[in-house]
Amino acid sequence: MTLSPHNMDIKAFIFDLDGVIVETSHFHYEAWKKIAYKVNGYELTREDNDLLKGVSRIKSLDIILDLAKASLDQKDKDALLIEKNDDYLNLIQDLKQSDLLSGALDFLNASRDAGIKIGLGSASKNARLVLESTGIMGMFEAIVDGTNVVKGKPDPEVFLKGAGLLGFKPNEIVVFEDALKGIQAANSGGFHSVGINIETELSAFNLNSFENITPQEIIERIQNQNR
Ligand code: BG6
Ligand code: MG
């Protein structure tokens, strides 16, 4: 199906990275679990980990210290941030295209074929490395990551910068997110938001994966809701 002029109101998709395009969330979790345990034996749960999704590395450590009721001086914090990232980099060293979420690659290709522009909006400073190792860097017309923003999600900065680079208005763009803070960021910037593997009523709707859905169906569902 080709896009009719009517449904061209949506011109671009911006994807979060970790947990949306690629299965890296459990690696972040694994690395943070070690750090939390090291701080004072704190066992970081999956529920705790949901609070860290979409959050910068520095902020994540502060959240963990709060949960563990621990406080550290800056020097110790810096050492833990380096340790966490070294560990994470170690865990993703064999990352490859088959680590993409099921259906994600086909969905990206189908979006491109339909003339939809594709952007990335991630909190991660390792985003470019992950895109390289999974071989999908070239699909993105705009990449905004943790190295380009001052304010983290739920602030919409990361997505607004992406919209600027793509040259479209927020209401012409759908943001795909697995983090509550990411959905809040998209909504507060005036974007349409679709949740991936998340239960929330703040998004337009939620999907478990990109399998069995086309870009055109996403656009139709969004447009039907906005009629
Ligand atoms: C987000 C992840 O995409 O990036 C968070 O959801 C992670 O879990 C954050 O902490 C920062 O990533 P990095 O790679 O810069 O430590
Ligand atoms: Mg994410």
Coordinates of N, CA and C and ligand atoms in Angstrom, one line a residue:
M1 N 0.8 -1.2 0.0 CA 0.0 0.0 0.0 C 0.9 1.3 0.0
T2 N 0.6 2.2 -0.8 CA 1.3 3.5 -0.8 C 0.5 4.5 0.0
L3 N 1.2 5.5 0.5 CA 0.6 6.4 1.4 C -0.2 7.4 0.5
S4 N -1.5 7.6 0.9 CA -2.3 8.6 0.2 C -1.9 10.0 0.8
P5 N -2.2 11.1 0.1 CA -1.8 12.4 0.6 C -2.4 12.6 2.0
H6 N -3.6 12.0 2.2 CA -4.3 12.2 3.5 C -3.4 11.7 4.6
N7 N -3.0 10.4 4.5 CA -2.2 9.9 5.6 C -0.7 10.3 5.7
M8 N -0.4 11.3 4.8 CA 1.0 11.8 4.9 C 1.1 12.8 6.0
D9 N 0.1 13.0 6.8 CA 0.2 13.9 7.9 C 1.3 13.5 8.9
I10 N 1.5 12.2 8.9 CA 2.7 11.6 9.7 C 3.8 11.5 8.7
K11 N 4.9 12.2 9.0 CA 6.0 12.1 8.1 C 7.3 11.4 8.6
A12 N 7.3 11.2 9.9 CA 8.5 10.6 10.4 C 8.3 9.8 11.7
F13 N 9.2 8.8 11.9 CA 9.1 8.0 13.1 C 10.5 8.3 13.9
I14 N 10.4 8.5 15.2 CA 11.6 8.6 16.0 C 11.5 7.4 17.0
F15 N 12.6 6.6 16.9 CA 12.7 5.4 17.8 C 13.6 5.6 18.9
D16 N 13.2 5.2 20.1 CA 14.2 5.1 21.2 C 15.0 3.8 20.8
L17 N 16.1 3.6 21.5 CA 17.0 2.5 21.1 C 16.9 1.3 22.0
D18 N 17.4 1.5 23.2 CA 17.4 0.3 24.2 C 16.0 -0.2 24.5
G19 N 15.7 -1.4 24.2 CA 14.4 -1.9 24.5 C 13.3 -1.7 23.5
V20 N 13.7 -0.9 22.4 CA 12.7 -0.6 21.4 C 13.2 -1.2 20.0
I21 N 14.4 -0.9 19.7 CA 15.0 -1.5 18.5 C 15.9 -2.7 18.8
V22 N 16.6 -2.6 19.9 CA 17.5 -3.6 20.2 C 17.4 -4.1 21.7
E23 N 17.7 -5.4 21.8 CA 17.5 -6.1 23.1 C 18.7 -5.8 24.1
T24 N 18.9 -4.6 24.4 CA 20.0 -4.2 25.3 C 19.6 -4.0 26.7
S25 N 18.3 -3.8 27.0 CA 17.9 -3.4 28.3 C 18.4 -4.4 29.4
H26 N 18.4 -5.7 29.1 CA 18.8 -6.7 30.1 C 20.3 -6.6 30.4
F27 N 21.1 -6.0 29.4 CA 22.5 -5.8 29.7 C 22.7 -4.6 30.6
H28 N 21.9 -3.6 30.4 CA 22.0 -2.4 31.3 C 21.6 -2.9 32.7
Y29 N 20.6 -3.7 32.8 CA 20.1 -4.2 34.1 C 21.2 -5.0 34.8
E30 N 21.8 -6.0 34.0 CA 22.8 -6.8 34.6 C 24.0 -6.0 35.2
A31 N 24.4 -5.0 34.4 CA 25.5 -4.2 34.8 C 25.2 -3.4 36.1
W32 N 23.9 -2.8 36.1 CA 23.5 -2.0 37.2 C 23.3 -2.9 38.5
K33 N 22.9 -4.1 38.3 CA 22.7 -5.0 39.4 C 24.0 -5.2 40.2
K34 N 25.0 -5.4 39.4 CA 26.4 -5.6 40.0 C 26.8 -4.4 40.9
I35 N 26.5 -3.2 40.3 CA 26.9 -2.0 41.0 C 26.1 -1.8 42.2
A36 N 24.8 -2.0 42.2 CA 23.9 -1.9 43.3 C 24.4 -2.8 44.4
Y37 N 24.7 -4.0 44.1 CA 25.1 -5.0 45.1 C 26.4 -4.6 45.7
K38 N 27.3 -4.0 44.9 CA 28.6 -3.6 45.4 C 28.5 -2.4 46.3
V39 N 27.5 -1.5 46.1 CA 27.3 -0.3 46.9 C 27.0 -0.7 48.4
N40 N 26.0 -1.5 48.6 CA 25.8 -2.0 50.0 C 24.9 -3.3 50.0
G41 N 25.2 -4.1 49.1 CA 24.5 -5.4 49.0 C 23.0 -5.3 48.5
Y42 N 22.7 -4.1 47.9 CA 21.3 -3.9 47.5 C 21.0 -4.8 46.3
E43 N 19.9 -5.5 46.3 CA 19.4 -6.4 45.2 C 18.5 -5.6 44.3
L44 N 19.0 -5.2 43.2 CA 18.2 -4.4 42.3 C 17.1 -5.3 41.6
T45 N 15.8 -4.9 41.8 CA 14.8 -5.8 41.2 C 14.4 -5.3 39.8
R46 N 13.6 -6.1 39.1 CA 13.1 -5.7 37.8 C 12.3 -4.5 37.9
E47 N 11.5 -4.4 39.0 CA 10.7 -3.2 39.1 C 11.5 -1.9 39.3
D48 N 12.6 -2.1 40.1 CA 13.6 -1.0 40.3 C 14.1 -0.6 38.9
N49 N 14.4 -1.6 38.1 CA 15.0 -1.4 36.8 C 14.1 -0.6 35.9
D50 N 12.8 -0.8 36.0 CA 11.9 0.0 35.2 C 12.1 1.5 35.4
L51 N 12.5 1.9 36.6 CA 12.7 3.3 36.9 C 13.9 3.8 36.2
L52 N 14.8 2.9 35.8 CA 16.1 3.3 35.1 C 16.0 3.4 33.6
K53 N 14.9 2.9 33.1 CA 14.7 2.9 31.6 C 14.6 4.3 31.1
G54 N 15.4 4.6 30.1 CA 15.3 6.0 29.5 C 16.0 7.0 30.2
V55 N 16.7 6.6 31.4 CA 17.3 7.6 32.2 C 18.9 7.6 32.0
S56 N 19.5 8.7 32.0 CA 20.9 8.8 31.8 C 21.7 8.0 32.8
R57 N 23.0 7.7 32.4 CA 23.8 6.9 33.3 C 24.0 7.5 34.6
I58 N 24.3 8.8 34.6 CA 24.5 9.6 35.9 C 23.3 9.5 36.8
K59 N 22.2 9.9 36.2 CA 20.9 9.9 36.9 C 20.5 8.5 37.4
S60 N 20.8 7.5 36.6 CA 20.5 6.1 37.0 C 21.2 5.8 38.3
L61 N 22.5 6.1 38.4 CA 23.3 5.8 39.6 C 22.7 6.6 40.8
D62 N 22.2 7.8 40.7 CA 21.6 8.5 41.8 C 20.3 7.8 42.2
I63 N 19.6 7.3 41.3 CA 18.3 6.6 41.6 C 18.7 5.3 42.4
I64 N 19.7 4.6 42.0 CA 20.1 3.4 42.6 C 20.6 3.7 44.1
L65 N 21.4 4.7 44.2 CA 21.9 5.1 45.5 C 20.7 5.4 46.5
D66 N 19.7 6.1 45.9 CA 18.5 6.4 46.7 C 17.8 5.1 47.1
L67 N 17.6 4.2 46.2 CA 17.0 2.9 46.5 C 17.8 2.2 47.6
A68 N 19.1 2.2 47.4 CA 20.0 1.4 48.3 C 20.2 2.2 49.6
K69 N 19.6 3.4 49.7 CA 19.8 4.3 50.9 C 21.3 4.5 51.2
A70 N 22.1 4.8 50.1 CA 23.5 5.0 50.2 C 23.9 6.3 49.7
S71 N 25.0 6.9 50.2 CA 25.5 8.1 49.6 C 27.0 8.0 49.4
L72 N 27.4 8.5 48.3 CA 28.9 8.4 48.0 C 29.4 9.7 47.6
D73 N 30.7 9.9 47.7 CA 31.3 11.2 47.2 C 31.5 11.0 45.7
Q74 N 31.7 12.2 45.1 CA 31.8 12.2 43.6 C 32.8 11.3 43.0
K75 N 34.0 11.2 43.8 CA 35.1 10.3 43.2 C 34.6 8.9 43.1
D76 N 33.9 8.4 44.2 CA 33.4 7.0 44.2 C 32.3 6.8 43.1
K77 N 31.5 7.9 43.0 CA 30.4 7.8 42.0 C 31.0 7.7 40.6
D78 N 32.0 8.5 40.3 CA 32.7 8.5 39.0 C 33.3 7.1 38.7
A79 N 33.9 6.5 39.8 CA 34.5 5.2 39.6 C 33.4 4.1 39.2
L80 N 32.3 4.2 39.9 CA 31.2 3.3 39.6 C 30.6 3.5 38.2
L81 N 30.5 4.7 37.8 CA 30.0 5.0 36.5 C 30.9 4.4 35.4
I82 N 32.2 4.5 35.6 CA 33.1 3.9 34.7 C 33.0 2.4 34.7
E83 N 32.9 1.8 35.9 CA 32.8 0.4 36.1 C 31.5 -0.1 35.4
K84 N 30.4 0.6 35.6 CA 29.2 0.1 35.0 C 29.3 0.1 33.5
N85 N 29.9 1.2 32.9 CA 29.9 1.3 31.5 C 30.9 0.2 30.9
D86 N 32.0 0.0 31.6 CA 33.0 -1.0 31.1 C 32.3 -2.4 31.1
D87 N 31.5 -2.6 32.1 CA 30.8 -3.9 32.2 C 29.8 -4.0 31.1
Y88 N 29.0 -2.9 30.9 CA 28.0 -2.9 29.8 C 28.7 -3.1 28.5
L89 N 29.8 -2.4 28.2 CA 30.5 -2.5 26.9 C 30.9 -4.0 26.7
N90 N 31.4 -4.6 27.8 CA 31.8 -6.0 27.7 C 30.6 -6.9 27.3
L91 N 29.4 -6.6 28.0 CA 28.3 -7.4 27.7 C 27.7 -7.3 26.3
I92 N 28.0 -6.1 25.7 CA 27.4 -5.9 24.3 C 28.5 -6.1 23.2
Q93 N 29.6 -6.6 23.6 CA 30.7 -6.7 22.6 C 30.4 -7.6 21.4
D94 N 29.5 -8.6 21.6 CA 29.1 -9.4 20.5 C 27.8 -9.1 19.9
L95 N 27.3 -7.9 20.2 CA 26.0 -7.5 19.7 C 26.0 -7.5 18.2
K96 N 24.9 -8.0 17.6 CA 24.8 -8.2 16.2 C 23.3 -8.0 15.7
Q97 N 23.2 -8.1 14.4 CA 21.8 -7.7 13.9 C 20.7 -8.6 14.4
S98 N 21.1 -9.9 14.8 CA 20.0 -10.8 15.3 C 19.6 -10.4 16.7
D99 N 20.3 -9.4 17.3 CA 19.8 -8.9 18.7 C 18.8 -7.8 18.6
L100 N 18.4 -7.4 17.3 CA 17.4 -6.4 17.2 C 16.1 -7.1 17.6
L101 N 15.1 -6.3 18.1 CA 13.8 -6.8 18.6 C 13.1 -7.4 17.4
S102 N 12.3 -8.5 17.7 CA 11.7 -9.2 16.6 C 10.8 -8.2 15.7
G103 N 11.1 -8.3 14.4 CA 10.3 -7.5 13.5 C 10.8 -6.1 13.3
A104 N 11.8 -5.7 14.1 CA 12.3 -4.3 14.1 C 12.9 -3.9 12.7
L105 N 13.8 -4.8 12.3 CA 14.5 -4.5 11.0 C 13.5 -4.4 9.8
D106 N 12.6 -5.4 9.8 CA 11.6 -5.3 8.7 C 10.8 -4.0 8.8
F107 N 10.4 -3.7 10.0 CA 9.6 -2.5 10.2 C 10.4 -1.2 9.8
L108 N 11.7 -1.1 10.1 CA 12.5 0.0 9.7 C 12.6 0.1 8.2
N109 N 12.8 -1.1 7.6 CA 12.9 -1.1 6.1 C 11.5 -0.7 5.5
A110 N 10.4 -1.2 6.0 CA 9.1 -0.9 5.5 C 8.8 0.6 5.6
S111 N 9.3 1.2 6.7 CA 9.1 2.6 7.0 C 9.8 3.4 5.9
R112 N 11.0 3.0 5.7 CA 11.9 3.7 4.7 C 11.2 3.6 3.3
D113 N 10.8 2.4 3.0 CA 10.2 2.1 1.7 C 8.9 3.0 1.5
A114 N 8.2 3.2 2.6 CA 7.0 4.0 2.5 C 7.3 5.5 2.5
G115 N 8.5 5.9 2.5 CA 8.9 7.3 2.5 C 8.8 8.0 3.8
I116 N 8.8 7.2 4.9 CA 8.8 7.8 6.2 C 10.2 8.0 6.7
K117 N 10.5 9.2 7.2 CA 11.9 9.5 7.6 C 12.1 8.9 9.0
I118 N 13.3 8.4 9.3 CA 13.6 7.7 10.5 C 14.6 8.4 11.4
G119 N 14.3 8.6 12.6 CA 15.2 9.3 13.6 C 15.4 8.4 14.8
L120 N 16.5 8.7 15.5 CA 16.8 8.0 16.8 C 16.7 9.0 17.9
G121 N 16.1 8.7 19.0 CA 16.1 9.6 20.2 C 16.4 8.7 21.4
S122 N 17.7 8.7 21.8 CA 18.1 7.8 22.9 C 18.9 8.5 24.0
A123 N 18.7 8.1 25.2 CA 19.5 8.6 26.3 C 20.9 8.1 26.4
S124 N 21.2 7.1 25.6 CA 22.5 6.4 25.7 C 23.6 7.1 25.0
K125 N 24.8 7.1 25.7 CA 26.0 7.6 25.0 C 26.7 6.6 24.2
N126 N 26.1 5.3 24.3 CA 26.7 4.2 23.5 C 25.8 4.0 22.2
A127 N 24.9 4.9 22.0 CA 23.9 4.6 20.9 C 24.5 4.4 19.5
R128 N 25.5 5.2 19.2 CA 26.1 5.0 17.9 C 26.9 3.7 17.7
L129 N 27.5 3.3 18.8 CA 28.2 2.0 18.8 C 27.2 0.9 18.6
V130 N 26.0 0.9 19.3 CA 25.0 -0.1 19.2 C 24.4 -0.1 17.7
L131 N 24.2 1.1 17.2 CA 23.7 1.1 15.8 C 24.7 0.5 14.8
E132 N 26.0 0.8 15.1 CA 27.1 0.3 14.2 C 27.1 -1.3 14.3
S133 N 27.1 -1.8 15.6 CA 27.3 -3.2 15.7 C 26.1 -4.0 15.1
T134 N 24.9 -3.4 15.1 CA 23.8 -4.1 14.6 C 23.6 -3.8 13.1
G135 N 24.4 -2.9 12.6 CA 24.4 -2.7 11.1 C 23.3 -1.9 10.6
I136 N 22.7 -1.0 11.5 CA 21.5 -0.2 11.1 C 21.7 1.3 11.1
M137 N 23.0 1.7 11.4 CA 23.3 3.1 11.5 C 22.8 3.9 10.2
G138 N 23.0 3.3 9.0 CA 22.7 4.0 7.8 C 21.2 4.3 7.6
M139 N 20.3 3.6 8.4 CA 18.9 3.8 8.2 C 18.4 5.1 8.8
F140 N 19.2 5.7 9.6 CA 18.7 6.9 10.4 C 19.1 8.2 9.7
E141 N 18.1 9.0 9.5 CA 18.4 10.4 8.9 C 18.8 11.4 10.0
A142 N 18.5 11.0 11.2 CA 18.8 11.9 12.4 C 19.1 11.1 13.6
I143 N 20.2 11.3 14.2 CA 20.5 10.6 15.5 C 20.7 11.6 16.6
V144 N 19.9 11.5 17.6 CA 20.1 12.3 18.8 C 20.3 11.3 20.0
D145 N 21.4 11.5 20.7 CA 21.6 10.5 21.8 C 22.1 11.2 23.1
G146 N 22.6 10.5 24.0 CA 23.0 11.0 25.3 C 24.1 12.0 25.2
T147 N 24.8 12.0 24.1 CA 25.9 13.0 24.0 C 25.5 14.3 23.4
N148 N 24.2 14.4 23.0 CA 23.7 15.6 22.4 C 22.7 16.4 23.2
V149 N 22.3 15.9 24.4 CA 21.3 16.5 25.2 C 21.8 17.0 26.6
V150 N 21.1 18.0 27.0 CA 21.4 18.5 28.4 C 20.4 18.0 29.4
K151 N 19.1 18.0 28.9 CA 18.1 17.5 29.8 C 17.6 16.1 29.4
G152 N 17.5 15.2 30.3 CA 17.1 13.8 30.0 C 15.5 13.7 30.0
K153 N 15.1 12.6 29.4 CA 13.7 12.2 29.5 C 13.2 12.2 30.9
P154 N 12.1 12.7 31.3 CA 10.9 13.1 30.6 C 10.9 14.5 29.9
D155 N 12.1 15.2 29.9 CA 12.1 16.4 29.1 C 12.1 16.0 27.7
P156 N 11.4 16.8 26.8 CA 11.3 16.4 25.4 C 12.5 16.8 24.6
E157 N 13.6 17.3 25.2 CA 14.7 17.8 24.4 C 15.2 16.8 23.3
V158 N 15.4 15.6 23.7 CA 16.0 14.6 22.8 C 15.1 14.5 21.5
F159 N 13.8 14.5 21.7 CA 12.9 14.3 20.5 C 12.7 15.6 19.8
L160 N 12.7 16.7 20.5 CA 12.6 18.0 19.8 C 13.8 18.3 18.9
K161 N 15.0 17.9 19.4 CA 16.2 18.0 18.6 C 16.1 17.1 17.3
G162 N 15.6 15.9 17.5 CA 15.4 15.0 16.4 C 14.4 15.6 15.4
A163 N 13.3 16.1 15.9 CA 12.3 16.7 15.0 C 13.0 17.9 14.2
G164 N 13.8 18.7 14.8 CA 14.5 19.8 14.2 C 15.4 19.2 13.1
L165 N 16.1 18.2 13.4 CA 17.1 17.6 12.4 C 16.3 17.0 11.2
L166 N 15.2 16.4 11.5 CA 14.4 15.8 10.4 C 13.6 16.8 9.6
G167 N 13.4 18.0 10.3 CA 12.7 19.1 9.6 C 11.1 18.9 9.6
F168 N 10.6 18.3 10.7 CA 9.2 18.1 10.8 C 8.7 18.6 12.2
K169 N 7.4 18.9 12.2 CA 6.8 19.3 13.5 C 6.5 18.1 14.4
P170 N 6.5 18.2 15.7 CA 6.2 17.1 16.6 C 4.9 16.3 16.2
N171 N 3.9 17.1 15.8 CA 2.6 16.4 15.5 C 2.7 15.6 14.2
E172 N 3.8 15.7 13.5 CA 4.0 15.0 12.2 C 4.8 13.7 12.5
I173 N 5.2 13.5 13.8 CA 6.1 12.4 14.1 C 5.5 11.5 15.2
V174 N 5.8 10.2 15.0 CA 5.4 9.2 16.0 C 6.7 8.7 16.7
V175 N 6.6 8.8 18.0 CA 7.8 8.3 18.8 C 7.5 6.9 19.4
F176 N 8.4 6.0 19.3 CA 8.3 4.6 19.8 C 9.2 4.5 21.0
E177 N 8.6 4.1 22.2 CA 9.3 4.1 23.4 C 8.9 2.9 24.3
D178 N 9.9 2.4 25.1 CA 9.6 1.4 26.1 C 9.6 1.9 27.5
A179 N 10.0 3.2 27.7 CA 10.1 3.7 29.0 C 9.0 4.7 29.3
L180 N 8.4 4.7 30.5 CA 7.4 5.7 30.8 C 7.9 7.1 30.7
K181 N 9.2 7.3 31.1 CA 9.7 8.7 31.0 C 9.9 9.1 29.6
G182 N 10.1 8.1 28.7 CA 10.2 8.4 27.3 C 8.9 8.8 26.6
I183 N 7.8 8.1 27.1 CA 6.4 8.4 26.6 C 6.0 9.8 27.1
Q184 N 6.4 10.1 28.4 CA 6.1 11.4 28.9 C 6.8 12.5 28.1
A185 N 8.1 12.2 27.8 CA 8.9 13.1 27.0 C 8.2 13.4 25.7
A186 N 7.8 12.3 25.0 CA 7.2 12.5 23.7 C 5.9 13.3 23.8
N187 N 5.1 12.9 24.8 CA 3.8 13.6 24.9 C 4.0 15.1 25.2
S188 N 4.9 15.4 26.1 CA 5.1 16.8 26.5 C 5.7 17.6 25.4
G189 N 6.3 16.9 24.4 CA 6.9 17.7 23.3 C 5.8 17.8 22.2
G190 N 4.6 17.2 22.3 CA 3.6 17.3 21.3 C 3.7 16.2 20.2
F191 N 4.4 15.1 20.5 CA 4.5 14.0 19.5 C 3.4 13.0 19.8
H192 N 3.2 12.2 18.8 CA 2.3 11.0 19.0 C 3.3 9.9 19.6
S193 N 2.7 9.1 20.6 CA 3.6 8.1 21.2 C 3.0 6.7 21.1
V194 N 3.9 5.7 20.8 CA 3.5 4.3 20.8 C 4.4 3.6 21.8
G195 N 3.8 2.8 22.7 CA 4.6 2.1 23.7 C 5.0 0.8 23.1
I196 N 6.2 0.3 23.5 CA 6.7 -1.0 23.1 C 7.0 -1.7 24.4
N197 N 6.3 -2.9 24.6 CA 6.5 -3.7 25.8 C 6.3 -2.9 27.1
I198 N 5.3 -2.1 27.1 CA 5.0 -1.3 28.3 C 3.5 -1.2 28.5
E199 N 3.1 -1.2 29.8 CA 1.7 -1.0 30.0 C 1.5 0.4 30.5
T200 N 0.9 1.2 29.7 CA 0.6 2.5 30.1 C -0.6 3.0 29.3
E201 N -1.3 4.0 29.9 CA -2.4 4.6 29.1 C -2.0 5.9 28.5
L202 N -0.8 6.3 28.8 CA -0.3 7.6 28.3 C 0.1 7.6 26.8
S203 N 0.3 6.5 26.3 CA 0.6 6.4 24.8 C -0.7 6.3 24.0
A204 N -0.6 6.5 22.7 CA -1.7 6.3 21.8 C -2.2 4.8 21.9
F205 N -1.2 3.9 21.9 CA -1.5 2.5 22.0 C -0.1 1.8 22.3
N206 N -0.2 0.5 22.6 CA 1.1 -0.2 22.9 C 1.2 -1.5 22.1
L207 N 2.4 -1.9 21.8 CA 2.7 -3.1 21.0 C 3.7 -3.9 21.8
N208 N 3.6 -5.3 21.6 CA 4.6 -6.1 22.2 C 5.9 -6.2 21.4
S209 N 5.7 -6.0 20.1 CA 6.9 -6.0 19.2 C 6.5 -5.4 17.9
F210 N 7.4 -5.3 16.9 CA 7.1 -4.8 15.6 C 6.6 -5.9 14.6
E211 N 6.4 -7.1 15.2 CA 6.0 -8.2 14.3 C 4.5 -8.0 14.0
N212 N 4.1 -8.3 12.8 CA 2.7 -8.3 12.3 C 2.1 -6.9 12.4
I213 N 2.9 -5.9 12.2 CA 2.3 -4.5 12.1 C 3.1 -3.8 11.0
T214 N 2.4 -3.0 10.2 CA 3.1 -2.2 9.2 C 3.1 -0.7 9.6
P215 N 4.0 0.0 9.0 CA 4.0 1.5 9.3 C 2.7 2.1 9.0
Q216 N 2.1 1.7 7.9 CA 0.8 2.2 7.5 C -0.3 2.0 8.5
E217 N -0.3 0.8 9.1 CA -1.3 0.5 10.2 C -1.0 1.4 11.4
I218 N 0.2 1.6 11.7 CA 0.5 2.6 12.9 C -0.1 3.9 12.6
I219 N 0.2 4.4 11.4 CA -0.3 5.7 11.0 C -1.8 5.8 11.0
E220 N -2.5 4.7 10.5 CA -3.9 4.7 10.5 C -4.5 4.7 11.9
R221 N -3.9 3.9 12.8 CA -4.4 3.9 14.2 C -4.2 5.2 14.9
I222 N -3.1 5.9 14.6 CA -2.9 7.2 15.2 C -3.9 8.2 14.7
Q223 N -4.1 8.1 13.4 CA -5.0 9.1 12.7 C -6.5 8.9 13.2
N224 N -6.9 7.6 13.3 CA -8.2 7.3 13.7 C -8.5 7.9 15.1
Q225 N -7.4 7.8 16.0 CA -7.6 8.3 17.3 C -7.7 9.8 17.4
N226 N -7.1 10.5 16.4 CA -7.1 11.9 16.4 C -8.2 12.6 15.6
R227 N -9.1 11.7 15.1 CA -10.2 12.3 14.2 C -11.2 13.0 15.1
Ligands
BG6_1 C1 18.8 4.4 28.0 C2 18.6 3.1 28.8 O1 18.5 4.2 26.6 O2 20.2 4.8 28.0 C3 19.1 3.3 30.2 O3 17.2 2.9 28.8 C4 20.6 3.7 30.1 O4 19.0 2.1 30.8 C5 20.7 5.0 29.4 O5 21.1 3.9 31.5 C6 22.1 5.6 29.3 O6 22.9 4.7 28.6 P1 24.5 4.7 28.5 O7 24.8 3.7 27.4 O8 24.9 6.1 28.1 O9 25.0 4.3 29.8
MG2 MG 14.4 2.4 26.0

